PDB file of C-alpha atoms in Angstrom:
ATOM      1  CA  SER A   1     100.614  96.198 101.751  1.00  0.00           C
ATOM      2  CA  GLY A   2      99.528  99.823 102.090  1.00  0.00           C
ATOM      3  CA  GLU A   3     102.788 101.032 100.599  1.00  0.00           C
ATOM      4  CA  TYR A   4     102.397  98.675  97.646  1.00  0.00           C
ATOM      5  CA  GLU A   5      98.873  99.967  97.023  1.00  0.00           C
ATOM      6  CA  LYS A   6     100.112 103.556  97.166  1.00  0.00           C
ATOM      7  CA  GLY A   7     102.869 102.672  94.716  1.00  0.00           C
ATOM      8  CA  VAL A   8     100.405 100.967  92.369  1.00  0.00           C
ATOM      9  CA  ASN A   9      98.237 104.087  92.360  1.00  0.00           C
ATOM     10  CA  GLU A  10     101.184 106.374  91.641  1.00  0.00           C
ATOM     11  CA  LEU A  11     102.513 104.103  88.902  1.00  0.00           C
ATOM     12  CA  SER A  12      99.079 104.005  87.274  1.00  0.00           C
ATOM     13  CA  ILE A  13      99.259 107.809  86.934  1.00  0.00           C
ATOM     14  CA  PHE A  14     102.685 107.552  85.288  1.00  0.00           C
ATOM     15  CA  ILE A  15     101.432 104.837  82.922  1.00  0.00           C
ATOM     16  CA  GLU A  16      98.528 107.053  81.862  1.00  0.00           C
ATOM     17  CA  LYS A  17     101.066 109.738  80.927  1.00  0.00           C
ATOM     18  CA  ASP A  18     103.450 107.335  79.169  1.00  0.00           C
ATOM     19  CA  PRO A  19     101.850 103.996  78.270  1.00  0.00           C
ATOM     20  CA  HIS A  20     105.115 102.735  76.754  1.00  0.00           C
ATOM     21  CA  ASP A  21     107.232 102.977  79.924  1.00  0.00           C
ATOM     22  CA  ILE A  22     107.971  99.321  80.573  1.00  0.00           C
ATOM     23  CA  TYR A  23     109.654 100.035  83.908  1.00  0.00           C
ATOM     24  CA  CYS A  24     106.430 101.452  85.333  1.00  0.00           C
ATOM     25  CA  TYR A  25     104.534  98.357  84.201  1.00  0.00           C
ATOM     26  CA  ILE A  26     107.156  96.071  85.766  1.00  0.00           C
ATOM     27  CA  SER A  27     107.047  97.962  89.037  1.00  0.00           C
ATOM     28  CA  ARG A  28     103.258  98.082  89.099  1.00  0.00           C
ATOM     29  CA  ALA A  29     103.134  94.353  88.371  1.00  0.00           C
ATOM     30  CA  ILE A  30     105.270  93.725  91.451  1.00  0.00           C
ATOM     31  CA  GLY A  31     102.926  95.885  93.508  1.00  0.00           C
ATOM     32  CA  TYR A  32      99.920  94.012  92.210  1.00  0.00           C
ATOM     33  CA  TYR A  33     101.594  90.679  92.914  1.00  0.00           C
ATOM     34  CA  TYR A  34     102.395  91.555  96.529  1.00  0.00           C
ATOM     35  CA  THR A  35      98.860  92.799  97.161  1.00  0.00           C
ATOM     36  CA  GLY A  36      97.354  89.546  95.924  1.00  0.00           C
ATOM     37  CA  LYS A  37      96.191  90.913  92.572  1.00  0.00           C
ATOM     38  CA  THR A  38      98.046  88.288  90.584  1.00  0.00           C
ATOM     39  CA  ASN A  39      95.829  88.514  87.504  1.00  0.00           C
ATOM     40  CA  LEU A  40      96.580  92.234  87.222  1.00  0.00           C
ATOM     41  CA  ALA A  41     100.282  91.538  87.734  1.00  0.00           C
ATOM     42  CA  LEU A  42     100.127  88.981  84.944  1.00  0.00           C
ATOM     43  CA  ALA A  43      98.407  91.493  82.660  1.00  0.00           C
ATOM     44  CA  ASP A  44     101.101  94.135  83.283  1.00  0.00           C
ATOM     45  CA  ASN A  45     103.881  91.630  82.611  1.00  0.00           C
ATOM     46  CA  ASN A  46     102.152  90.695  79.371  1.00  0.00           C
ATOM     47  CA  VAL A  47     102.081  94.360  78.335  1.00  0.00           C
ATOM     48  CA  VAL A  48     105.819  94.595  78.959  1.00  0.00           C
ATOM     49  CA  LEU A  49     106.407  91.516  76.826  1.00  0.00           C
ATOM     50  CA  GLU A  50     104.321  92.983  74.013  1.00  0.00           C
ATOM     51  CA  LEU A  51     106.550  96.076  74.086  1.00  0.00           C
ATOM     52  CA  ASP A  52     109.811  94.202  74.766  1.00  0.00           C
ATOM     53  CA  PRO A  53     109.460  90.463  74.027  1.00  0.00           C
ATOM     54  CA  ASN A  54     112.869  89.558  75.498  1.00  0.00           C
ATOM     55  CA  ASN A  55     112.542  91.422  78.783  1.00  0.00           C
ATOM     56  CA  ALA A  56     113.992  88.941  81.279  1.00  0.00           C
ATOM     57  CA  ARG A  57     112.441  90.538  84.352  1.00  0.00           C
ATOM     58  CA  ALA A  58     108.924  90.403  82.859  1.00  0.00           C
ATOM     59  CA  ILE A  59     109.466  86.800  81.749  1.00  0.00           C
ATOM     60  CA  PHE A  60     110.544  85.834  85.275  1.00  0.00           C
ATOM     61  CA  ASN A  61     107.754  87.808  86.955  1.00  0.00           C
ATOM     62  CA  ARG A  62     105.191  86.302  84.608  1.00  0.00           C
ATOM     63  CA  SER A  63     106.403  82.821  85.548  1.00  0.00           C
ATOM     64  CA  LEU A  64     105.825  83.694  89.225  1.00  0.00           C
ATOM     65  CA  CYS A  65     102.288  84.765  88.371  1.00  0.00           C
ATOM     66  CA  TYR A  66     101.652  81.553  86.454  1.00  0.00           C
ATOM     67  CA  HIS A  67     102.950  79.531  89.392  1.00  0.00           C
ATOM     68  CA  THR A  68     100.831  81.436  91.911  1.00  0.00           C
ATOM     69  CA  LEU A  69      97.743  81.013  89.757  1.00  0.00           C
ATOM     70  CA  GLY A  70      98.480  77.314  89.167  1.00  0.00           C
ATOM     71  CA  MET A  71      98.933  77.926  85.444  1.00  0.00           C
ATOM     72  CA  PHE A  72     101.865  76.127  83.892  1.00  0.00           C
ATOM     73  CA  GLU A  73     103.029  76.317  80.300  1.00  0.00           C
TER      74      GLU A  73
END
């Protein structure tokens, strides 16, 4: 999980520089998810879907977060 945390930190720097880069949000969400920070992963996937409502990867990843958190639509 140390590598995921390092990646999350690096991606956060990129997001500060370009807050509209959906690929950084998707990648950071995966890092958050695998480090047990599912609520933060969910938040990043929601940002992606605000910027790109039909993004299939964010929709799928968000469903994983919902499942992990016991939240079902």
